[in-house]
PDB file of N, CA, C and O in Angstrom:
ATOM      1  N   UNK T   1      70.574   7.300  98.453  1.00 44.00           N
ATOM      2  CA  UNK T   1      70.589   5.968  99.363  1.00 44.00           C
ATOM      3  C   UNK T   1      71.130   6.174 101.021  1.00 44.00           C
ATOM      4  O   UNK T   1      71.977   7.314 101.075  1.00 44.00           O
ATOM      5  N   UNK T   2      70.589   5.691 101.595  1.00 50.00           N
ATOM      6  CA  UNK T   2      71.059   5.442 103.109  1.00 50.00           C
ATOM      7  C   UNK T   2      71.684   4.777 103.723  1.00 50.00           C
ATOM      8  O   UNK T   2      71.745   3.852 103.322  1.00 50.00           O
ATOM      9  N   UNK T   3      72.840   5.356 104.311  1.00 52.00           N
ATOM     10  CA  UNK T   3      73.876   4.405 104.849  1.00 52.00           C
ATOM     11  C   UNK T   3      73.234   3.315 106.042  1.00 52.00           C
ATOM     12  O   UNK T   3      72.325   3.632 106.706  1.00 52.00           O
ATOM     13  N   UNK T   4      74.135   1.989 105.772  1.00 52.00           N
ATOM     14  CA  UNK T   4      73.210   1.403 106.905  1.00 52.00           C
ATOM     15  C   UNK T   4      73.734   1.138 108.295  1.00 52.00           C
ATOM     16  O   UNK T   4      73.308   0.310 109.184  1.00 52.00           O
ATOM     17  N   UNK T   5      75.054   1.822 108.417  1.00 53.00           N
ATOM     18  CA  UNK T   5      75.838   2.162 110.060  1.00 53.00           C
ATOM     19  C   UNK T   5      76.326   3.247 109.638  1.00 53.00           C
ATOM     20  O   UNK T   5      76.500   4.102 108.877  1.00 53.00           O
ATOM     21  N   UNK T   6      77.235   3.641 110.943  1.00 53.00           N
ATOM     22  CA  UNK T   6      77.957   5.121 111.012  1.00 53.00           C
ATOM     23  C   UNK T   6      79.155   4.806 109.833  1.00 53.00           C
ATOM     24  O   UNK T   6      79.672   3.600 109.917  1.00 53.00           O
ATOM     25  N   UNK T   7      79.240   5.499 108.985  1.00 53.00           N
ATOM     26  CA  UNK T   7      80.338   5.469 108.187  1.00 53.00           C
ATOM     27  C   UNK T   7      80.824   7.028 107.630  1.00 53.00           C
ATOM     28  O   UNK T   7      80.042   7.804 107.972  1.00 53.00           O
ATOM     29  N   UNK T   8      81.662   6.959 106.784  1.00 53.00           N
ATOM     30  CA  UNK T   8      82.079   8.132 106.410  1.00 53.00           C
ATOM     31  C   UNK T   8      81.298   8.308 104.728  1.00 53.00           C
ATOM     32  O   UNK T   8      81.361   6.984 104.226  1.00 53.00           O
ATOM     33  N   UNK T   9      80.741   9.372 104.287  1.00 54.00           N
ATOM     34  CA  UNK T   9      80.141   9.490 103.413  1.00 54.00           C
ATOM     35  C   UNK T   9      81.024  10.243 102.298  1.00 54.00           C
ATOM     36  O   UNK T   9      81.598  11.220 102.985  1.00 54.00           O
ATOM     37  N   UNK T  10      81.536   9.967 101.284  1.00 54.00           N
ATOM     38  CA  UNK T  10      82.504  10.671 100.309  1.00 54.00           C
ATOM     39  C   UNK T  10      82.137  11.032  99.284  1.00 54.00           C
ATOM     40  O   UNK T  10      81.137  10.570  98.570  1.00 54.00           O
ATOM     41  N   UNK T  11      82.249  12.412  98.450  1.00 54.00           N
ATOM     42  CA  UNK T  11      81.884  12.727  97.238  1.00 54.00           C
ATOM     43  C   UNK T  11      82.977  13.267  96.602  1.00 54.00           C
ATOM     44  O   UNK T  11      83.752  14.057  97.444  1.00 54.00           O
ATOM     45  N   UNK T  12      83.199  13.278  95.583  1.00 52.00           N
ATOM     46  CA  UNK T  12      84.279  13.948  94.769  1.00 52.00           C
ATOM     47  C   UNK T  12      84.013  15.351  94.181  1.00 52.00           C
ATOM     48  O   UNK T  12      82.681  15.157  93.576  1.00 52.00           O
ATOM     49  N   UNK T  13      84.591  16.250  94.247  1.00 50.00           N
ATOM     50  CA  UNK T  13      84.093  17.428  93.948  1.00 50.00           C
ATOM     51  C   UNK T  13      85.646  18.079  93.273  1.00 50.00           C
ATOM     52  O   UNK T  13      86.615  18.021  93.444  1.00 50.00           O
ATOM     53  N   UNK T  14      85.231  18.865  91.818  1.00 47.00           N
ATOM     54  CA  UNK T  14      86.154  19.425  91.087  1.00 47.00           C
ATOM     55  C   UNK T  14      87.071  20.409  91.964  1.00 47.00           C
ATOM     56  O   UNK T  14      86.054  21.593  92.454  1.00 47.00           O
ATOM     57  N   UNK T  15      87.986  20.680  92.183  1.00 47.00           N
ATOM     58  CA  UNK T  15      88.804  21.906  92.879  1.00 47.00           C
ATOM     59  C   UNK T  15      88.092  23.165  91.952  1.00 47.00           C
ATOM     60  O   UNK T  15      88.004  23.985  93.025  1.00 47.00           O
ATOM     61  N   UNK T  16      87.978  23.368  91.079  1.00 49.00           N
ATOM     62  CA  UNK T  16      87.527  24.327  90.456  1.00 49.00           C
ATOM     63  C   UNK T  16      86.399  25.009  91.108  1.00 49.00           C
ATOM     64  O   UNK T  16      86.283  26.309  91.370  1.00 49.00           O
ATOM     65  N   UNK T  17      85.282  24.042  91.351  1.00 58.00           N
ATOM     66  CA  UNK T  17      84.106  24.625  92.012  1.00 58.00           C
ATOM     67  C   UNK T  17      84.168  24.269  93.366  1.00 58.00           C
ATOM     68  O   UNK T  17      83.177  24.210  94.398  1.00 58.00           O
ATOM     69  N   UNK T  18      85.166  24.086  94.073  1.00 67.00           N
ATOM     70  CA  UNK T  18      85.201  24.064  95.367  1.00 67.00           C
ATOM     71  C   UNK T  18      85.051  25.109  96.421  1.00 67.00           C
ATOM     72  O   UNK T  18      86.119  26.309  96.225  1.00 67.00           O
ATOM     73  N   UNK T  19      84.156  25.121  97.250  1.00 80.00           N
ATOM     74  CA  UNK T  19      84.057  26.403  98.081  1.00 80.00           C
ATOM     75  C   UNK T  19      83.489  25.816  99.670  1.00 80.00           C
ATOM     76  O   UNK T  19      82.801  24.790  99.674  1.00 80.00           O
ATOM     77  N   UNK T  20      84.438  26.414 100.465  1.00 82.00           N
ATOM     78  CA  UNK T  20      84.124  25.842 102.123  1.00 82.00           C
ATOM     79  C   UNK T  20      82.780  26.266 102.400  1.00 82.00           C
ATOM     80  O   UNK T  20      82.096  25.238 102.945  1.00 82.00           O
ATOM     81  N   UNK T  21      82.234  26.969 101.957  1.00 85.00           N
ATOM     82  CA  UNK T  21      80.799  27.602 102.252  1.00 85.00           C
ATOM     83  C   UNK T  21      79.568  26.551 101.504  1.00 85.00           C
ATOM     84  O   UNK T  21      79.164  26.068 102.265  1.00 85.00           O
ATOM     85  N   UNK T  22      80.039  25.942 100.220  1.00 87.00           N
ATOM     86  CA  UNK T  22      79.262  24.917  99.732  1.00 87.00           C
ATOM     87  C   UNK T  22      79.459  23.782 100.581  1.00 87.00           C
ATOM     88  O   UNK T  22      78.264  23.119 100.468  1.00 87.00           O
ATOM     89  N   UNK T  23      80.358  23.266 101.001  1.00 89.00           N
ATOM     90  CA  UNK T  23      80.616  22.190 101.654  1.00 89.00           C
ATOM     91  C   UNK T  23      79.770  22.053 102.849  1.00 89.00           C
ATOM     92  O   UNK T  23      79.099  21.074 103.006  1.00 89.00           O
ATOM     93  N   UNK T  24      79.755  23.396 103.726  1.00 92.00           N
ATOM     94  CA  UNK T  24      78.959  23.203 104.839  1.00 92.00           C
ATOM     95  C   UNK T  24      77.570  23.233 104.403  1.00 92.00           C
ATOM     96  O   UNK T  24      76.492  22.715 105.263  1.00 92.00           O
ATOM     97  N   UNK T  25      77.100  24.043 103.424  1.00 93.00           N
ATOM     98  CA  UNK T  25      75.473  23.604 102.786  1.00 93.00           C
ATOM     99  C   UNK T  25      75.290  22.032 102.627  1.00 93.00           C
ATOM    100  O   UNK T  25      74.503  21.356 102.979  1.00 93.00           O
ATOM    101  N   UNK T  26      76.397  21.458 102.140  1.00 92.00           N
ATOM    102  CA  UNK T  26      76.096  20.048 101.711  1.00 92.00           C
ATOM    103  C   UNK T  26      76.285  18.909 102.878  1.00 92.00           C
ATOM    104  O   UNK T  26      75.087  18.134 102.687  1.00 92.00           O
ATOM    105  N   UNK T  27      76.885  19.465 103.857  1.00 95.00           N
ATOM    106  CA  UNK T  27      76.909  18.891 105.297  1.00 95.00           C
ATOM    107  C   UNK T  27      75.158  19.124 105.707  1.00 95.00           C
ATOM    108  O   UNK T  27      74.588  17.904 106.216  1.00 95.00           O
ATOM    109  N   UNK T  28      74.397  20.141 105.702  1.00 96.00           N
ATOM    110  CA  UNK T  28      73.474  20.284 106.277  1.00 96.00           C
ATOM    111  C   UNK T  28      72.417  19.400 105.473  1.00 96.00           C
ATOM    112  O   UNK T  28      71.603  19.146 105.892  1.00 96.00           O
ATOM    113  N   UNK T  29      72.598  19.632 104.142  1.00 95.00           N
ATOM    114  CA  UNK T  29      71.744  18.841 103.015  1.00 95.00           C
ATOM    115  C   UNK T  29      71.725  17.525 103.278  1.00 95.00           C
ATOM    116  O   UNK T  29      70.798  16.771 103.538  1.00 95.00           O
ATOM    117  N   UNK T  30      73.078  16.826 103.775  1.00 95.00           N
ATOM    118  CA  UNK T  30      72.855  15.320 104.082  1.00 95.00           C
ATOM    119  C   UNK T  30      72.163  15.059 105.257  1.00 95.00           C
ATOM    120  O   UNK T  30      71.588  14.408 105.323  1.00 95.00           O
ATOM    121  N   UNK T  31      72.427  16.045 106.142  1.00 95.00           N
ATOM    122  CA  UNK T  31      71.697  15.866 107.534  1.00 95.00           C
ATOM    123  C   UNK T  31      70.207  15.918 107.500  1.00 95.00           C
ATOM    124  O   UNK T  31      69.298  15.027 107.740  1.00 95.00           O
ATOM    125  N   UNK T  32      69.911  16.963 106.652  1.00 95.00           N
ATOM    126  CA  UNK T  32      68.164  16.999 106.306  1.00 95.00           C
ATOM    127  C   UNK T  32      67.835  15.554 105.866  1.00 95.00           C
ATOM    128  O   UNK T  32      66.532  15.178 105.997  1.00 95.00           O
ATOM    129  N   UNK T  33      68.610  15.296 104.544  1.00 95.00           N
ATOM    130  CA  UNK T  33      68.249  13.991 103.935  1.00 95.00           C
ATOM    131  C   UNK T  33      68.164  13.038 104.889  1.00 95.00           C
ATOM    132  O   UNK T  33      67.270  12.161 104.708  1.00 95.00           O
ATOM    133  N   UNK T  34      69.131  12.695 105.710  1.00 95.00           N
ATOM    134  CA  UNK T  34      69.009  11.538 106.935  1.00 95.00           C
ATOM    135  C   UNK T  34      68.048  11.608 107.645  1.00 95.00           C
ATOM    136  O   UNK T  34      66.962  10.613 108.083  1.00 95.00           O
ATOM    137  N   UNK T  35      67.584  13.045 108.509  1.00 94.00           N
ATOM    138  CA  UNK T  35      66.334  13.065 109.041  1.00 94.00           C
ATOM    139  C   UNK T  35      65.243  12.835 108.583  1.00 94.00           C
ATOM    140  O   UNK T  35      64.115  12.093 109.163  1.00 94.00           O
ATOM    141  N   UNK T  36      64.851  13.225 107.164  1.00 92.00           N
ATOM    142  CA  UNK T  36      63.642  13.027 106.363  1.00 92.00           C
ATOM    143  C   UNK T  36      63.543  11.686 106.045  1.00 92.00           C
ATOM    144  O   UNK T  36      62.334  11.057 105.709  1.00 92.00           O
ATOM    145  N   UNK T  37      64.537  10.864 105.857  1.00 92.00           N
ATOM    146  CA  UNK T  37      64.841   9.142 106.037  1.00 92.00           C
ATOM    147  C   UNK T  37      64.335   8.562 107.218  1.00 92.00           C
ATOM    148  O   UNK T  37      64.177   7.384 107.249  1.00 92.00           O
ATOM    149  N   UNK T  38      64.125   9.561 108.373  1.00 93.00           N
ATOM    150  CA  UNK T  38      63.616   8.676 109.416  1.00 93.00           C
ATOM    151  C   UNK T  38      64.782   8.670 110.487  1.00 93.00           C
ATOM    152  O   UNK T  38      64.492   8.257 111.449  1.00 93.00           O
ATOM    153  N   UNK T  39      66.224   9.008 110.103  1.00 94.00           N
ATOM    154  CA  UNK T  39      67.066   9.183 110.967  1.00 94.00           C
ATOM    155  C   UNK T  39      67.109  10.511 111.907  1.00 94.00           C
ATOM    156  O   UNK T  39      67.987  11.423 111.245  1.00 94.00           O
ATOM    157  N   UNK T  40      65.912  10.530 112.339  1.00 93.00           N
ATOM    158  CA  UNK T  40      65.729  12.041 113.135  1.00 93.00           C
ATOM    159  C   UNK T  40      67.228  12.471 114.235  1.00 93.00           C
ATOM    160  O   UNK T  40      67.173  13.956 114.348  1.00 93.00           O
ATOM    161  N   UNK T  41      67.972  11.336 114.513  1.00 94.00           N
ATOM    162  CA  UNK T  41      69.120  11.843 115.357  1.00 94.00           C
ATOM    163  C   UNK T  41      70.394  11.833 114.940  1.00 94.00           C
ATOM    164  O   UNK T  41      71.379  11.986 115.647  1.00 94.00           O
ATOM    165  N   UNK T  42      70.309  11.612 113.450  1.00 94.00           N
ATOM    166  CA  UNK T  42      71.456  11.602 112.488  1.00 94.00           C
ATOM    167  C   UNK T  42      72.409  13.091 112.811  1.00 94.00           C
ATOM    168  O   UNK T  42      71.870  14.179 112.913  1.00 94.00           O
ATOM    169  N   UNK T  43      73.415  12.956 113.065  1.00 95.00           N
ATOM    170  CA  UNK T  43      74.522  13.690 112.916  1.00 95.00           C
ATOM    171  C   UNK T  43      75.513  13.792 111.795  1.00 95.00           C
ATOM    172  O   UNK T  43      76.350  12.434 111.427  1.00 95.00           O
ATOM    173  N   UNK T  44      75.645  14.715 110.981  1.00 96.00           N
ATOM    174  CA  UNK T  44      76.752  14.818 110.019  1.00 96.00           C
ATOM    175  C   UNK T  44      78.003  15.991 110.468  1.00 96.00           C
ATOM    176  O   UNK T  44      77.640  16.814 110.921  1.00 96.00           O
ATOM    177  N   UNK T  45      78.877  15.371 110.842  1.00 96.00           N
ATOM    178  CA  UNK T  45      80.521  15.937 111.224  1.00 96.00           C
ATOM    179  C   UNK T  45      80.456  16.717 109.835  1.00 96.00           C
ATOM    180  O   UNK T  45      80.631  16.666 108.731  1.00 96.00           O
ATOM    181  N   UNK T  46      81.580  17.784 110.123  1.00 94.00           N
ATOM    182  CA  UNK T  46      82.410  18.740 109.419  1.00 94.00           C
ATOM    183  C   UNK T  46      83.247  17.544 108.287  1.00 94.00           C
ATOM    184  O   UNK T  46      83.838  16.397 109.089  1.00 94.00           O
ATOM    185  N   UNK T  47      83.496  18.236 107.151  1.00 93.00           N
ATOM    186  CA  UNK T  47      84.169  17.460 106.093  1.00 93.00           C
ATOM    187  C   UNK T  47      85.884  17.269 106.173  1.00 93.00           C
ATOM    188  O   UNK T  47      86.253  18.457 106.645  1.00 93.00           O
ATOM    189  N   UNK T  48      85.915  16.186 106.080  1.00 91.00           N
ATOM    190  CA  UNK T  48      87.656  16.183 105.974  1.00 91.00           C
ATOM    191  C   UNK T  48      88.024  16.360 104.333  1.00 91.00           C
ATOM    192  O   UNK T  48      87.283  15.743 103.558  1.00 91.00           O
ATOM    193  N   UNK T  49      89.161  17.215 104.078  1.00 88.00           N
ATOM    194  CA  UNK T  49      89.622  17.071 102.494  1.00 88.00           C
ATOM    195  C   UNK T  49      90.887  16.299 102.205  1.00 88.00           C
ATOM    196  O   UNK T  49      91.566  16.476 103.045  1.00 88.00           O
ATOM    197  N   UNK T  50      91.013  15.989 101.147  1.00 87.00           N
ATOM    198  CA  UNK T  50      91.839  15.147 100.805  1.00 87.00           C
ATOM    199  C   UNK T  50      91.880  15.472  99.246  1.00 87.00           C
ATOM    200  O   UNK T  50      90.894  15.543  98.220  1.00 87.00           O
ATOM    201  N   UNK T  51      93.085  16.185  98.675  1.00 83.00           N
ATOM    202  CA  UNK T  51      93.207  16.853  97.288  1.00 83.00           C
ATOM    203  C   UNK T  51      93.788  15.754  96.674  1.00 83.00           C
ATOM    204  O   UNK T  51      94.539  14.962  96.865  1.00 83.00           O
ATOM    205  N   UNK T  52      93.074  15.544  95.498  1.00 77.00           N
ATOM    206  CA  UNK T  52      93.967  14.666  94.447  1.00 77.00           C
ATOM    207  C   UNK T  52      95.275  14.643  93.999  1.00 77.00           C
ATOM    208  O   UNK T  52      95.512  15.641  93.782  1.00 77.00           O
ATOM    209  N   UNK T  53      95.866  13.690  94.074  1.00 80.00           N
ATOM    210  CA  UNK T  53      97.452  13.987  93.859  1.00 80.00           C
ATOM    211  C   UNK T  53      97.294  14.958  92.563  1.00 80.00           C
ATOM    212  O   UNK T  53      98.473  15.296  92.309  1.00 80.00           O
ATOM    213  N   UNK T  54      96.690  14.801  91.450  1.00 79.00           N
ATOM    214  CA  UNK T  54      96.747  15.240  90.371  1.00 79.00           C
ATOM    215  C   UNK T  54      96.441  16.969  90.378  1.00 79.00           C
ATOM    216  O   UNK T  54      96.786  17.524  89.396  1.00 79.00           O
ATOM    217  N   UNK T  55      95.696  17.094  91.310  1.00 73.00           N
ATOM    218  CA  UNK T  55      95.552  18.408  91.599  1.00 73.00           C
ATOM    219  C   UNK T  55      94.012  18.984  90.995  1.00 73.00           C
ATOM    220  O   UNK T  55      93.660  20.410  90.672  1.00 73.00           O
ATOM    221  N   UNK T  56      93.319  18.084  90.486  1.00 74.00           N
ATOM    222  CA  UNK T  56      92.211  18.387  89.783  1.00 74.00           C
ATOM    223  C   UNK T  56      91.210  17.987  90.341  1.00 74.00           C
ATOM    224  O   UNK T  56      89.836  18.606  90.060  1.00 74.00           O
ATOM    225  N   UNK T  57      91.079  17.724  91.459  1.00 78.00           N
ATOM    226  CA  UNK T  57      89.986  17.785  92.426  1.00 78.00           C
ATOM    227  C   UNK T  57      90.079  17.393  94.200  1.00 78.00           C
ATOM    228  O   UNK T  57      91.145  17.533  94.458  1.00 78.00           O
ATOM    229  N   UNK T  58      89.149  17.650  94.760  1.00 82.00           N
ATOM    230  CA  UNK T  58      89.178  17.194  96.035  1.00 82.00           C
ATOM    231  C   UNK T  58      88.347  16.281  96.455  1.00 82.00           C
ATOM    232  O   UNK T  58      86.842  16.503  96.007  1.00 82.00           O
ATOM    233  N   UNK T  59      88.464  15.383  97.449  1.00 86.00           N
ATOM    234  CA  UNK T  59      87.590  14.258  97.953  1.00 86.00           C
ATOM    235  C   UNK T  59      87.186  14.670  99.353  1.00 86.00           C
ATOM    236  O   UNK T  59      87.796  15.047 100.169  1.00 86.00           O
ATOM    237  N   UNK T  60      85.994  15.148  99.769  1.00 89.00           N
ATOM    238  CA  UNK T  60      85.297  15.143 101.032  1.00 89.00           C
ATOM    239  C   UNK T  60      84.846  13.641 101.527  1.00 89.00           C
ATOM    240  O   UNK T  60      83.787  13.386 101.061  1.00 89.00           O
ATOM    241  N   UNK T  61      85.028  13.926 102.797  1.00 92.00           N
ATOM    242  CA  UNK T  61      84.548  12.729 103.418  1.00 92.00           C
ATOM    243  C   UNK T  61      83.803  13.298 104.814  1.00 92.00           C
ATOM    244  O   UNK T  61      84.468  13.987 105.467  1.00 92.00           O
ATOM    245  N   UNK T  62      82.487  12.890 104.882  1.00 94.00           N
ATOM    246  CA  UNK T  62      81.678  13.590 106.216  1.00 94.00           C
ATOM    247  C   UNK T  62      81.302  12.355 107.113  1.00 94.00           C
ATOM    248  O   UNK T  62      80.908  11.510 106.704  1.00 94.00           O
ATOM    249  N   UNK T  63      81.943  12.447 108.163  1.00 95.00           N
ATOM    250  CA  UNK T  63      81.419  11.555 109.332  1.00 95.00           C
ATOM    251  C   UNK T  63      80.301  11.563 109.663  1.00 95.00           C
ATOM    252  O   UNK T  63      79.558  12.737 109.581  1.00 95.00           O
ATOM    253  N   UNK T  64      79.383  10.590 109.693  1.00 95.00           N
ATOM    254  CA  UNK T  64      77.719  10.502 110.050  1.00 95.00           C
ATOM    255  C   UNK T  64      77.637   9.382 110.848  1.00 95.00           C
ATOM    256  O   UNK T  64      78.053   8.283 111.057  1.00 95.00           O
ATOM    257  N   UNK T  65      76.769   9.610 111.691  1.00 95.00           N
ATOM    258  CA  UNK T  65      76.452   9.041 112.879  1.00 95.00           C
ATOM    259  C   UNK T  65      74.963   9.088 112.737  1.00 95.00           C
ATOM    260  O   UNK T  65      74.278  10.184 112.735  1.00 95.00           O
ATOM    261  N   UNK T  66      74.614   7.793 112.391  1.00 92.00           N
ATOM    262  CA  UNK T  66      72.868   7.831 112.337  1.00 92.00           C
ATOM    263  C   UNK T  66      71.892   7.584 113.178  1.00 92.00           C
ATOM    264  O   UNK T  66      70.767   8.478 113.385  1.00 92.00           O
ATOM    265  N   UNK T  67      72.300   7.001 114.308  1.00 90.00           N
ATOM    266  CA  UNK T  67      71.283   7.233 115.313  1.00 90.00           C
ATOM    267  C   UNK T  67      70.033   5.620 115.214  1.00 90.00           C
ATOM    268  O   UNK T  67      70.238   5.681 113.951  1.00 90.00           O
ATOM    269  N   UNK T  68      69.297   5.642 115.892  1.00 92.00           N
ATOM    270  CA  UNK T  68      67.987   4.730 115.490  1.00 92.00           C
ATOM    271  C   UNK T  68      67.163   5.285 114.485  1.00 92.00           C
ATOM    272  O   UNK T  68      67.120   6.648 114.285  1.00 92.00           O
ATOM    273  N   UNK T  69      66.583   4.350 113.535  1.00 92.00           N
ATOM    274  CA  UNK T  69      65.450   5.141 112.534  1.00 92.00           C
ATOM    275  C   UNK T  69      64.089   5.489 113.457  1.00 92.00           C
ATOM    276  O   UNK T  69      63.998   4.279 114.324  1.00 92.00           O
ATOM    277  N   UNK T  70      63.909   6.199 113.621  1.00 90.00           N
ATOM    278  CA  UNK T  70      62.447   6.657 114.122  1.00 90.00           C
ATOM    279  C   UNK T  70      61.180   6.927 113.044  1.00 90.00           C
ATOM    280  O   UNK T  70      61.291   7.881 112.543  1.00 90.00           O
ATOM    281  N   UNK T  71      60.042   6.397 113.412  1.00 85.00           N
ATOM    282  CA  UNK T  71      58.841   6.580 112.717  1.00 85.00           C
ATOM    283  C   UNK T  71      57.610   7.082 113.637  1.00 85.00           C
ATOM    284  O   UNK T  71      57.394   6.373 114.584  1.00 85.00           O
ATOM    285  N   UNK T  72      57.002   7.794 112.987  1.00 81.00           N
ATOM    286  CA  UNK T  72      55.851   8.521 113.697  1.00 81.00           C
ATOM    287  C   UNK T  72      54.781   7.953 113.326  1.00 81.00           C
ATOM    288  O   UNK T  72      54.515   8.087 111.994  1.00 81.00           O
ATOM    289  N   UNK T  73      54.032   6.999 113.866  1.00 84.00           N
ATOM    290  CA  UNK T  73      52.865   6.593 113.119  1.00 84.00           C
ATOM    291  C   UNK T  73      51.237   7.061 113.882  1.00 84.00           C
ATOM    292  O   UNK T  73      51.432   7.476 114.558  1.00 84.00           O
TER     293      UNK T  73
END
């Protein structure tokens, strides 16, 4: 799914599996997916963390700037 405008992408992650190195890999993976979808200038910023009040998980939000969609014909 490609976002239609600049927005935050969020994904819930279980705290048990949460590692900051994996978050950085996710950030790179999101950026590569956007690049492959034609958003060659897309930028994905560092995630912000929000711990679930129950302590069972962490919500990560990635700031995304899409830029123009570029097609090479």
